[in-house]
Short mmCIF file of N, CA, C and O in Angstrom, two decimals:
data_model
loop_
_atom_site.label_atom_id
_atom_site.label_comp_id
_atom_site.label_asym_id
_atom_site.label_seq_id
_atom_site.Cartn_x
_atom_site.Cartn_y
_atom_site.Cartn_z
N MET A 16 0.84 -1.17 0.00
CA MET A 16 0.00 0.00 0.00
C MET A 16 0.89 1.24 0.00
O MET A 16 2.01 1.21 0.47
N ARG A 17 0.33 2.32 -0.52
CA ARG A 17 1.03 3.60 -0.54
C ARG A 17 0.12 4.65 0.09
O ARG A 17 -1.09 4.64 -0.13
N ILE A 18 0.71 5.53 0.86
CA ILE A 18 -0.02 6.66 1.43
C ILE A 18 0.61 7.94 0.89
O ILE A 18 1.82 8.13 0.98
N ARG A 19 -0.24 8.78 0.30
CA ARG A 19 0.20 10.09 -0.18
C ARG A 19 -0.44 11.16 0.68
O ARG A 19 -1.64 11.15 0.88
N PHE A 20 0.38 12.06 1.18
CA PHE A 20 -0.12 13.23 1.90
C PHE A 20 -0.07 14.38 0.91
O PHE A 20 0.99 14.68 0.35
N ILE A 21 -1.22 15.02 0.70
CA ILE A 21 -1.31 16.07 -0.31
C ILE A 21 -1.85 17.33 0.34
O ILE A 21 -2.89 17.29 1.00
N TRP A 22 -1.14 18.44 0.15
CA TRP A 22 -1.59 19.71 0.68
C TRP A 22 -1.04 20.86 -0.15
O TRP A 22 -0.06 20.69 -0.86
N PRO A 23 -1.70 22.04 -0.06
CA PRO A 23 -1.24 23.19 -0.83
C PRO A 23 -0.10 23.92 -0.14
O PRO A 23 -0.11 24.14 1.07
N GLY A 24 0.90 24.28 -0.91
CA GLY A 24 2.00 25.08 -0.39
C GLY A 24 3.00 24.30 0.42
O GLY A 24 2.75 23.19 0.86
N LYS A 25 4.15 24.90 0.58
CA LYS A 25 5.21 24.31 1.39
C LYS A 25 4.98 24.64 2.85
O LYS A 25 4.40 25.66 3.18
N THR A 26 5.46 23.77 3.71
CA THR A 26 5.42 24.05 5.15
C THR A 26 6.52 25.06 5.42
O THR A 26 7.70 24.76 5.29
N LYS A 27 6.12 26.25 5.78
CA LYS A 27 7.08 27.35 5.92
C LYS A 27 7.88 27.29 7.22
O LYS A 27 9.06 27.61 7.24
N ASP A 28 7.27 26.86 8.31
CA ASP A 28 7.96 26.79 9.59
C ASP A 28 8.93 25.61 9.54
O ASP A 28 8.53 24.46 9.43
N GLU A 29 10.21 25.92 9.64
CA GLU A 29 11.23 24.87 9.49
C GLU A 29 11.14 23.79 10.55
O GLU A 29 11.46 22.63 10.29
N ARG A 30 10.68 24.13 11.76
CA ARG A 30 10.55 23.13 12.82
C ARG A 30 9.42 22.16 12.48
O ARG A 30 9.56 20.95 12.67
N LEU A 31 8.31 22.67 11.97
CA LEU A 31 7.20 21.79 11.58
C LEU A 31 7.59 20.97 10.36
O LEU A 31 7.25 19.79 10.26
N ARG A 32 8.31 21.58 9.43
CA ARG A 32 8.78 20.85 8.24
C ARG A 32 9.69 19.70 8.66
O ARG A 32 9.59 18.59 8.14
N ALA A 33 10.55 19.94 9.67
CA ALA A 33 11.44 18.88 10.15
C ALA A 33 10.65 17.76 10.81
O ALA A 33 10.99 16.58 10.65
N LEU A 34 9.59 18.10 11.55
CA LEU A 34 8.76 17.07 12.17
C LEU A 34 8.05 16.23 11.12
O LEU A 34 7.99 14.99 11.24
N VAL A 35 7.50 16.88 10.11
CA VAL A 35 6.84 16.13 9.02
C VAL A 35 7.84 15.17 8.39
O VAL A 35 7.55 13.98 8.19
N ALA A 36 9.04 15.66 8.10
CA ALA A 36 10.07 14.82 7.47
C ALA A 36 10.44 13.64 8.37
O ALA A 36 10.60 12.51 7.91
N GLU A 37 10.57 13.89 9.67
CA GLU A 37 10.92 12.82 10.61
C GLU A 37 9.85 11.74 10.65
O GLU A 37 10.15 10.55 10.61
N TYR A 38 8.58 12.15 10.74
CA TYR A 38 7.52 11.15 10.83
C TYR A 38 7.31 10.44 9.49
O TYR A 38 6.96 9.25 9.47
N LEU A 39 7.54 11.12 8.38
CA LEU A 39 7.47 10.43 7.08
C LEU A 39 8.57 9.37 6.99
O LEU A 39 8.34 8.27 6.49
N LYS A 40 9.75 9.71 7.49
CA LYS A 40 10.86 8.75 7.50
C LYS A 40 10.50 7.53 8.35
O LYS A 40 10.70 6.38 7.93
N ARG A 41 9.95 7.77 9.53
CA ARG A 41 9.54 6.67 10.40
C ARG A 41 8.43 5.84 9.76
O ARG A 41 8.45 4.60 9.81
N LEU A 42 7.46 6.52 9.19
CA LEU A 42 6.32 5.84 8.57
C LEU A 42 6.77 4.97 7.40
O LEU A 42 6.21 3.90 7.16
N SER A 43 7.81 5.42 6.69
CA SER A 43 8.27 4.67 5.52
C SER A 43 8.83 3.30 5.87
O SER A 43 9.02 2.46 4.99
N ARG A 44 9.06 3.03 7.15
CA ARG A 44 9.48 1.68 7.58
C ARG A 44 8.34 0.67 7.42
O ARG A 44 8.57 -0.53 7.33
N PHE A 45 7.10 1.19 7.42
CA PHE A 45 5.93 0.32 7.39
C PHE A 45 5.20 0.33 6.06
O PHE A 45 4.55 -0.65 5.69
N VAL A 46 5.23 1.46 5.37
CA VAL A 46 4.41 1.63 4.17
C VAL A 46 5.11 2.62 3.24
O VAL A 46 5.84 3.51 3.71
N ARG A 47 4.91 2.45 1.95
CA ARG A 47 5.43 3.45 1.02
C ARG A 47 4.63 4.73 1.22
O ARG A 47 3.40 4.69 1.29
N CYS A 48 5.31 5.83 1.34
CA CYS A 48 4.59 7.08 1.56
C CYS A 48 5.34 8.22 0.89
O CYS A 48 6.54 8.14 0.64
N GLU A 49 4.58 9.25 0.59
CA GLU A 49 5.17 10.45 0.01
C GLU A 49 4.32 11.66 0.34
O GLU A 49 3.15 11.54 0.71
N MET A 50 4.95 12.81 0.21
CA MET A 50 4.29 14.07 0.46
C MET A 50 4.27 14.84 -0.86
O MET A 50 5.29 14.92 -1.55
N ILE A 51 3.09 15.36 -1.19
CA ILE A 51 2.96 16.18 -2.40
C ILE A 51 2.47 17.55 -1.97
O ILE A 51 1.40 17.68 -1.37
N GLU A 52 3.28 18.55 -2.25
CA GLU A 52 2.92 19.93 -1.94
C GLU A 52 2.56 20.62 -3.26
O GLU A 52 3.43 20.87 -4.09
N THR A 53 1.26 20.88 -3.43
CA THR A 53 0.83 21.56 -4.65
C THR A 53 1.11 23.05 -4.49
O THR A 53 1.32 23.54 -3.38
N ARG A 54 1.07 23.77 -5.58
CA ARG A 54 1.24 25.23 -5.49
C ARG A 54 0.00 25.82 -4.84
O ARG A 54 -1.12 25.50 -5.24
N ASP A 55 0.22 26.66 -3.84
CA ASP A 55 -0.94 27.29 -3.23
C ASP A 55 -1.38 28.47 -4.10
O ASP A 55 -0.63 28.94 -4.95
N ALA A 56 -2.62 28.88 -3.92
CA ALA A 56 -3.17 29.96 -4.73
C ALA A 56 -4.09 30.80 -3.86
O ALA A 56 -4.66 30.33 -2.88
N ALA A 57 -4.24 32.06 -4.25
CA ALA A 57 -5.15 32.95 -3.52
C ALA A 57 -6.60 32.56 -3.78
O ALA A 57 -7.48 32.83 -2.97
N ASP A 58 -6.85 31.90 -4.88
CA ASP A 58 -8.20 31.49 -5.28
C ASP A 58 -8.48 30.07 -4.80
O ASP A 58 -7.76 29.13 -5.14
N LEU A 59 -9.54 29.89 -4.01
CA LEU A 59 -9.89 28.58 -3.45
C LEU A 59 -10.13 27.55 -4.54
O LEU A 59 -9.69 26.40 -4.43
N GLU A 60 -10.85 27.93 -5.59
CA GLU A 60 -11.15 26.97 -6.66
C GLU A 60 -9.88 26.48 -7.36
O GLU A 60 -9.74 25.30 -7.65
N LYS A 61 -8.96 27.39 -7.62
CA LYS A 61 -7.71 27.01 -8.29
C LYS A 61 -6.88 26.11 -7.37
O LYS A 61 -6.34 25.09 -7.82
N GLU A 62 -6.79 26.47 -6.12
CA GLU A 62 -6.04 25.66 -5.17
C GLU A 62 -6.66 24.26 -5.04
O GLU A 62 -5.96 23.25 -5.03
N SER A 63 -7.98 24.21 -4.98
CA SER A 63 -8.69 22.93 -4.88
C SER A 63 -8.49 22.08 -6.12
O SER A 63 -8.33 20.86 -6.03
N ARG A 64 -8.48 22.70 -7.29
CA ARG A 64 -8.26 21.97 -8.55
C ARG A 64 -6.87 21.34 -8.52
O ARG A 64 -6.69 20.19 -8.92
N ARG A 65 -5.89 22.06 -8.03
CA ARG A 65 -4.53 21.52 -7.95
C ARG A 65 -4.47 20.33 -7.00
O ARG A 65 -3.75 19.36 -7.25
N LEU A 66 -5.20 20.42 -5.89
CA LEU A 66 -5.25 19.29 -4.96
C LEU A 66 -5.85 18.07 -5.64
O LEU A 66 -5.31 16.96 -5.55
N LEU A 67 -6.99 18.27 -6.31
CA LEU A 67 -7.65 17.14 -6.99
C LEU A 67 -6.77 16.55 -8.08
O LEU A 67 -6.74 15.33 -8.25
N ASP A 68 -6.07 17.39 -8.80
CA ASP A 68 -5.17 16.90 -9.86
C ASP A 68 -4.05 16.03 -9.29
O ASP A 68 -3.53 15.16 -9.99
N ALA A 69 -3.69 16.26 -8.03
CA ALA A 69 -2.61 15.49 -7.40
C ALA A 69 -3.08 14.14 -6.84
O ALA A 69 -2.26 13.29 -6.49
N VAL A 70 -4.40 13.95 -6.76
CA VAL A 70 -4.95 12.69 -6.24
C VAL A 70 -5.15 11.72 -7.40
O VAL A 70 -5.97 11.97 -8.28
N PRO A 71 -4.41 10.62 -7.43
CA PRO A 71 -4.60 9.65 -8.51
C PRO A 71 -6.02 9.09 -8.50
O PRO A 71 -6.64 8.93 -7.44
N ASP A 72 -6.54 8.79 -9.68
CA ASP A 72 -7.91 8.29 -9.82
C ASP A 72 -8.16 7.04 -8.99
O ASP A 72 -9.24 6.86 -8.45
N ARG A 73 -7.19 6.20 -8.86
CA ARG A 73 -7.37 4.92 -8.17
C ARG A 73 -7.27 5.03 -6.64
O ARG A 73 -7.50 4.06 -5.94
N SER A 74 -6.90 6.19 -6.15
CA SER A 74 -6.71 6.36 -4.71
C SER A 74 -8.00 6.47 -3.94
O SER A 74 -8.97 7.06 -4.42
N GLN A 75 -7.99 5.91 -2.75
CA GLN A 75 -9.05 6.21 -1.80
C GLN A 75 -8.64 7.53 -1.16
O GLN A 75 -7.54 7.65 -0.64
N MET A 76 -9.52 8.51 -1.21
CA MET A 76 -9.18 9.83 -0.68
C MET A 76 -9.79 10.04 0.69
O MET A 76 -10.98 9.81 0.90
N VAL A 77 -8.94 10.44 1.63
CA VAL A 77 -9.35 10.78 2.99
C VAL A 77 -9.08 12.27 3.15
O VAL A 77 -7.95 12.72 3.03
N LEU A 78 -10.14 13.03 3.39
CA LEU A 78 -10.03 14.48 3.53
C LEU A 78 -10.04 14.86 5.00
O LEU A 78 -10.93 14.43 5.74
N LEU A 79 -9.07 15.65 5.43
CA LEU A 79 -9.13 16.20 6.77
C LEU A 79 -10.21 17.28 6.75
O LEU A 79 -10.14 18.21 5.95
N ASP A 80 -11.21 17.11 7.61
CA ASP A 80 -12.40 17.94 7.54
C ASP A 80 -12.99 18.10 8.94
O ASP A 80 -13.12 17.11 9.67
N VAL A 81 -13.36 19.33 9.30
CA VAL A 81 -13.96 19.56 10.62
C VAL A 81 -15.28 18.81 10.78
O VAL A 81 -15.71 18.56 11.90
N LYS A 82 -15.90 18.42 9.66
CA LYS A 82 -17.15 17.67 9.72
C LYS A 82 -16.91 16.16 9.63
O LYS A 82 -17.86 15.38 9.56
N GLY A 83 -15.66 15.78 9.65
CA GLY A 83 -15.32 14.37 9.52
C GLY A 83 -15.44 13.62 10.83
O GLY A 83 -15.83 14.16 11.86
N ARG A 84 -15.09 12.35 10.76
CA ARG A 84 -15.15 11.48 11.94
C ARG A 84 -13.85 11.61 12.72
O ARG A 84 -12.76 11.56 12.16
N GLU A 85 -13.98 11.79 14.01
CA GLU A 85 -12.83 11.87 14.89
C GLU A 85 -12.50 10.45 15.34
O GLU A 85 -13.33 9.78 15.95
N TRP A 86 -11.29 9.98 15.02
CA TRP A 86 -10.86 8.65 15.40
C TRP A 86 -9.90 8.75 16.57
O TRP A 86 -9.05 9.63 16.62
N SER A 87 -10.01 7.83 17.50
CA SER A 87 -8.94 7.67 18.49
C SER A 87 -7.76 7.03 17.76
O SER A 87 -7.91 6.55 16.62
N SER A 88 -6.62 6.98 18.40
CA SER A 88 -5.46 6.36 17.75
C SER A 88 -5.71 4.89 17.45
O SER A 88 -5.33 4.40 16.38
N THR A 89 -6.38 4.17 18.35
CA THR A 89 -6.66 2.76 18.09
C THR A 89 -7.72 2.60 17.00
O THR A 89 -7.66 1.64 16.23
N GLU A 90 -8.67 3.52 16.93
CA GLU A 90 -9.65 3.46 15.83
C GLU A 90 -8.99 3.74 14.49
O GLU A 90 -9.32 3.11 13.48
N LEU A 91 -8.05 4.68 14.46
CA LEU A 91 -7.30 4.94 13.23
C LEU A 91 -6.49 3.71 12.84
O LEU A 91 -6.42 3.35 11.66
N ALA A 92 -5.87 3.07 13.82
CA ALA A 92 -5.11 1.84 13.54
C ALA A 92 -6.01 0.77 12.93
O ALA A 92 -5.63 0.09 11.97
N ALA A 93 -7.23 0.65 13.44
CA ALA A 93 -8.19 -0.31 12.88
C ALA A 93 -8.57 0.09 11.46
O ALA A 93 -8.74 -0.78 10.59
N GLU A 94 -8.72 1.38 11.21
CA GLU A 94 -9.04 1.87 9.86
C GLU A 94 -7.90 1.51 8.89
O GLU A 94 -8.14 1.04 7.78
N VAL A 95 -6.67 1.71 9.31
CA VAL A 95 -5.51 1.36 8.49
C VAL A 95 -5.52 -0.14 8.20
O VAL A 95 -5.27 -0.56 7.05
N SER A 96 -5.82 -0.95 9.19
CA SER A 96 -5.91 -2.40 8.98
C SER A 96 -6.98 -2.74 7.96
O SER A 96 -6.79 -3.62 7.12
N ARG A 97 -8.11 -2.05 8.03
CA ARG A 97 -9.19 -2.27 7.05
C ARG A 97 -8.71 -1.94 5.65
O ARG A 97 -8.98 -2.67 4.69
N TRP A 98 -7.99 -0.81 5.50
CA TRP A 98 -7.47 -0.45 4.18
C TRP A 98 -6.59 -1.57 3.64
O TRP A 98 -6.72 -1.97 2.48
N GLU A 99 -5.70 -2.08 4.50
CA GLU A 99 -4.80 -3.15 4.06
C GLU A 99 -5.57 -4.42 3.75
O GLU A 99 -5.32 -5.07 2.72
N ASN A 100 -6.50 -4.80 4.61
CA ASN A 100 -7.26 -6.04 4.42
C ASN A 100 -8.20 -5.96 3.22
O ASN A 100 -8.50 -6.98 2.61
N ASP A 101 -8.68 -4.76 2.90
CA ASP A 101 -9.56 -4.58 1.74
C ASP A 101 -8.78 -4.47 0.44
O ASP A 101 -9.37 -4.31 -0.63
N GLY A 102 -7.46 -4.55 0.53
CA GLY A 102 -6.64 -4.51 -0.67
C GLY A 102 -6.53 -3.13 -1.31
O GLY A 102 -6.26 -3.03 -2.50
N ILE A 103 -6.74 -2.10 -0.52
CA ILE A 103 -6.61 -0.75 -1.07
C ILE A 103 -5.14 -0.51 -1.36
O ILE A 103 -4.29 -0.66 -0.48
N LYS A 104 -4.85 -0.15 -2.57
CA LYS A 104 -3.46 0.03 -3.00
C LYS A 104 -2.90 1.39 -2.62
O LYS A 104 -1.70 1.54 -2.41
N GLU A 105 -3.78 2.40 -2.59
CA GLU A 105 -3.29 3.75 -2.35
C GLU A 105 -4.34 4.58 -1.60
O GLU A 105 -5.51 4.55 -1.94
N VAL A 106 -3.86 5.32 -0.60
CA VAL A 106 -4.70 6.23 0.17
C VAL A 106 -4.09 7.62 0.04
O VAL A 106 -2.88 7.79 0.26
N ALA A 107 -4.92 8.58 -0.34
CA ALA A 107 -4.47 9.97 -0.43
C ALA A 107 -5.09 10.73 0.74
O ALA A 107 -6.31 10.83 0.84
N ILE A 108 -4.24 11.23 1.62
CA ILE A 108 -4.67 12.04 2.75
C ILE A 108 -4.55 13.49 2.30
O ILE A 108 -3.45 13.98 2.04
N VAL A 109 -5.68 14.19 2.17
CA VAL A 109 -5.68 15.55 1.65
C VAL A 109 -5.99 16.53 2.77
O VAL A 109 -6.96 16.37 3.50
N ILE A 110 -5.13 17.53 2.89
CA ILE A 110 -5.29 18.59 3.88
C ILE A 110 -5.42 19.90 3.12
O ILE A 110 -4.52 20.26 2.36
N GLY A 111 -6.52 20.60 3.32
CA GLY A 111 -6.74 21.86 2.63
C GLY A 111 -5.90 22.98 3.20
O GLY A 111 -5.20 22.83 4.20
N GLY A 112 -6.02 24.13 2.56
CA GLY A 112 -5.30 25.32 3.01
C GLY A 112 -6.12 26.10 4.02
O GLY A 112 -7.11 25.62 4.57
N ARG A 113 -5.73 27.32 4.24
CA ARG A 113 -6.38 28.18 5.24
C ARG A 113 -7.85 28.42 4.95
O ARG A 113 -8.65 28.60 5.86
N GLU A 114 -8.24 28.43 3.70
CA GLU A 114 -9.65 28.67 3.32
C GLU A 114 -10.43 27.38 3.15
O GLU A 114 -11.58 27.40 2.74
N GLY A 115 -9.78 26.24 3.44
CA GLY A 115 -10.47 24.96 3.29
C GLY A 115 -10.34 24.44 1.86
O GLY A 115 -9.33 24.67 1.20
N VAL A 116 -11.38 23.74 1.40
CA VAL A 116 -11.38 23.16 0.06
C VAL A 116 -12.74 23.41 -0.59
O VAL A 116 -13.72 23.70 0.10
N SER A 117 -12.78 23.24 -1.88
CA SER A 117 -14.03 23.43 -2.62
C SER A 117 -14.97 22.24 -2.43
O SER A 117 -14.57 21.18 -1.94
N ALA A 118 -16.20 22.41 -2.87
CA ALA A 118 -17.19 21.34 -2.81
C ALA A 118 -16.75 20.15 -3.65
O ALA A 118 -17.06 19.00 -3.31
N GLN A 119 -16.03 20.39 -4.73
CA GLN A 119 -15.57 19.29 -5.59
C GLN A 119 -14.57 18.39 -4.85
O GLN A 119 -14.59 17.17 -5.00
N VAL A 120 -13.70 19.00 -4.05
CA VAL A 120 -12.74 18.21 -3.28
C VAL A 120 -13.50 17.39 -2.24
O VAL A 120 -13.26 16.19 -2.08
N SER A 121 -14.44 18.02 -1.56
CA SER A 121 -15.24 17.30 -0.56
C SER A 121 -16.00 16.14 -1.19
O SER A 121 -16.08 15.06 -0.61
N ALA A 122 -16.54 16.36 -2.38
CA ALA A 122 -17.31 15.31 -3.05
C ALA A 122 -16.44 14.13 -3.45
O ALA A 122 -16.91 12.99 -3.50
N ARG A 123 -15.17 14.36 -3.75
CA ARG A 123 -14.26 13.29 -4.18
C ARG A 123 -13.85 12.38 -3.01
O ARG A 123 -13.50 11.22 -3.20
N ALA A 124 -13.91 12.89 -1.79
CA ALA A 124 -13.43 12.13 -0.63
C ALA A 124 -14.35 10.96 -0.29
O ALA A 124 -15.56 11.13 -0.23
N GLN A 125 -13.75 9.79 -0.08
CA GLN A 125 -14.52 8.63 0.39
C GLN A 125 -14.65 8.65 1.91
O GLN A 125 -15.59 8.09 2.45
N ARG A 126 -13.68 9.24 2.56
CA ARG A 126 -13.70 9.34 4.03
C ARG A 126 -13.33 10.75 4.43
O ARG A 126 -12.56 11.42 3.75
N ARG A 127 -13.86 11.16 5.58
CA ARG A 127 -13.52 12.45 6.16
C ARG A 127 -13.00 12.21 7.57
O ARG A 127 -13.64 11.53 8.36
N TRP A 128 -11.86 12.79 7.87
CA TRP A 128 -11.17 12.57 9.13
C TRP A 128 -11.02 13.91 9.84
O TRP A 128 -10.48 14.85 9.29
N ARG A 129 -11.51 13.95 11.04
CA ARG A 129 -11.38 15.15 11.87
C ARG A 129 -10.31 14.88 12.91
O ARG A 129 -10.44 13.98 13.75
N LEU A 130 -9.25 15.68 12.88
CA LEU A 130 -8.14 15.46 13.81
C LEU A 130 -8.51 15.85 15.23
O LEU A 130 -8.08 15.21 16.19
N SER A 131 -9.29 16.92 15.37
CA SER A 131 -9.58 17.44 16.69
C SER A 131 -10.72 18.44 16.60
O SER A 131 -10.98 19.00 15.53
N ARG A 132 -11.39 18.67 17.72
CA ARG A 132 -12.39 19.73 17.76
C ARG A 132 -11.71 21.09 17.87
O ARG A 132 -12.33 22.12 17.64
N LEU A 133 -10.43 21.09 18.20
CA LEU A 133 -9.67 22.33 18.26
C LEU A 133 -9.39 22.83 16.85
O LEU A 133 -9.28 22.04 15.91
N THR A 134 -9.22 24.12 16.69
CA THR A 134 -8.82 24.68 15.41
C THR A 134 -7.30 24.58 15.30
O THR A 134 -6.58 25.03 16.20
N LEU A 135 -6.83 23.98 14.22
CA LEU A 135 -5.40 23.82 13.98
C LEU A 135 -5.02 24.56 12.71
O LEU A 135 -5.80 24.64 11.76
N THR A 136 -3.81 25.09 12.68
CA THR A 136 -3.32 25.66 11.44
C THR A 136 -3.10 24.51 10.46
O THR A 136 -2.85 23.37 10.89
N PRO A 137 -3.17 24.77 9.16
CA PRO A 137 -2.90 23.70 8.19
C PRO A 137 -1.52 23.06 8.40
O PRO A 137 -1.37 21.85 8.27
N GLU A 138 -0.52 23.88 8.76
CA GLU A 138 0.82 23.33 8.96
C GLU A 138 0.87 22.40 10.18
O GLU A 138 1.53 21.37 10.15
N MET A 139 0.18 22.76 11.24
CA MET A 139 0.14 21.90 12.43
C MET A 139 -0.64 20.62 12.12
O MET A 139 -0.25 19.53 12.56
N ALA A 140 -1.72 20.74 11.37
CA ALA A 140 -2.51 19.56 10.99
C ALA A 140 -1.66 18.57 10.20
O ALA A 140 -1.82 17.36 10.35
N ARG A 141 -0.75 19.07 9.38
CA ARG A 141 0.13 18.19 8.61
C ARG A 141 0.96 17.32 9.54
O ARG A 141 1.06 16.10 9.35
N VAL A 142 1.57 17.95 10.54
CA VAL A 142 2.40 17.21 11.49
C VAL A 142 1.57 16.15 12.22
O VAL A 142 1.97 14.99 12.31
N ILE A 143 0.42 16.55 12.71
CA ILE A 143 -0.40 15.63 13.50
C ILE A 143 -0.89 14.47 12.64
O ILE A 143 -0.87 13.31 13.08
N ALA A 144 -1.30 14.74 11.41
CA ALA A 144 -1.80 13.67 10.54
C ALA A 144 -0.71 12.64 10.26
O ALA A 144 -0.94 11.43 10.36
N VAL A 145 0.49 13.10 9.92
CA VAL A 145 1.58 12.16 9.61
C VAL A 145 1.98 11.38 10.87
O VAL A 145 2.16 10.17 10.83
N GLU A 146 2.06 12.09 12.01
CA GLU A 146 2.42 11.41 13.26
C GLU A 146 1.37 10.38 13.63
O GLU A 146 1.71 9.27 14.06
N GLN A 147 0.10 10.68 13.46
CA GLN A 147 -0.96 9.74 13.83
C GLN A 147 -0.97 8.51 12.93
O GLN A 147 -1.27 7.41 13.39
N LEU A 148 -0.64 8.68 11.66
CA LEU A 148 -0.53 7.50 10.78
C LEU A 148 0.64 6.63 11.22
O LEU A 148 0.53 5.40 11.25
N TYR A 149 1.74 7.27 11.58
CA TYR A 149 2.88 6.50 12.11
C TYR A 149 2.46 5.76 13.39
O TYR A 149 2.72 4.57 13.55
N ARG A 150 1.77 6.45 14.27
CA ARG A 150 1.30 5.84 15.52
C ARG A 150 0.39 4.65 15.22
O ARG A 150 0.49 3.60 15.85
N ALA A 151 -0.50 4.79 14.25
CA ALA A 151 -1.42 3.70 13.88
C ALA A 151 -0.63 2.46 13.46
O ALA A 151 -0.97 1.33 13.86
N TYR A 152 0.42 2.66 12.67
CA TYR A 152 1.22 1.51 12.25
C TYR A 152 1.96 0.88 13.41
O TYR A 152 2.09 -0.35 13.48
N THR A 153 2.44 1.68 14.35
CA THR A 153 3.12 1.08 15.51
C THR A 153 2.13 0.31 16.37
O THR A 153 2.49 -0.74 16.92
N ILE A 154 0.92 0.79 16.48
CA ILE A 154 -0.11 0.05 17.22
C ILE A 154 -0.37 -1.29 16.54
O ILE A 154 -0.39 -2.35 17.18
N ASN A 155 -0.55 -1.26 15.22
CA ASN A 155 -0.85 -2.49 14.48
C ASN A 155 0.30 -3.49 14.51
O ASN A 155 0.07 -4.70 14.45
N ARG A 156 1.53 -3.00 14.61
CA ARG A 156 2.70 -3.90 14.62
C ARG A 156 3.14 -4.26 16.04
O ARG A 156 4.10 -5.00 16.22
N GLY A 157 2.47 -3.68 17.05
CA GLY A 157 2.81 -4.00 18.43
C GLY A 157 4.08 -3.33 18.92
O GLY A 157 4.69 -3.79 19.88
N PHE A 158 4.48 -2.25 18.30
CA PHE A 158 5.66 -1.52 18.73
C PHE A 158 5.33 -0.67 19.95
O PHE A 158 4.21 -0.21 20.09
N PRO A 159 6.28 -0.38 20.81
CA PRO A 159 5.99 0.33 22.05
C PRO A 159 5.72 1.83 21.89
O PRO A 159 5.32 2.47 22.84
N TYR A 160 5.92 2.42 20.74
CA TYR A 160 5.76 3.88 20.57
C TYR A 160 4.42 4.39 21.07
O TYR A 160 4.34 5.45 21.69
N GLN A 161 3.35 3.68 20.80
CA GLN A 161 2.01 4.17 21.12
C GLN A 161 1.74 4.32 22.61
O GLN A 161 0.77 4.93 23.00
N LYS A 162 2.56 3.74 23.46
CA LYS A 162 2.31 3.80 24.89
C LYS A 162 2.84 5.08 25.39
O LYS A 162 2.76 5.69 26.25
#
């Protein structure tokens, strides 16, 4: 399986960028993964189109969304197991920009994931999403990280 993290723009804060890189490196021990940073735009529709263009047609798309389902770490681990057991080849985790995403992006998503009831910056959400996927894999493999 492959996991693609897709979001608009580069992570500007070097400390957050380093955390994303660290957790992607750790996650790559369990699953093929990559980060795709599309060009951000002042126009929501243009930015959303770029996000959709980066999602391969065959991917199951999971959108980070305040209206999505909030998973505990063990529930996320179970979701990851389902993806693997269902033979899903690729999952695209899409995180919108500061203005969110268009209705077309929302319509494309098969799943919606809410990280928290708290408001997070898009850059912070990137770190948390990648870390939580890494945590899910350690839970599924019985590694001590999750404790």
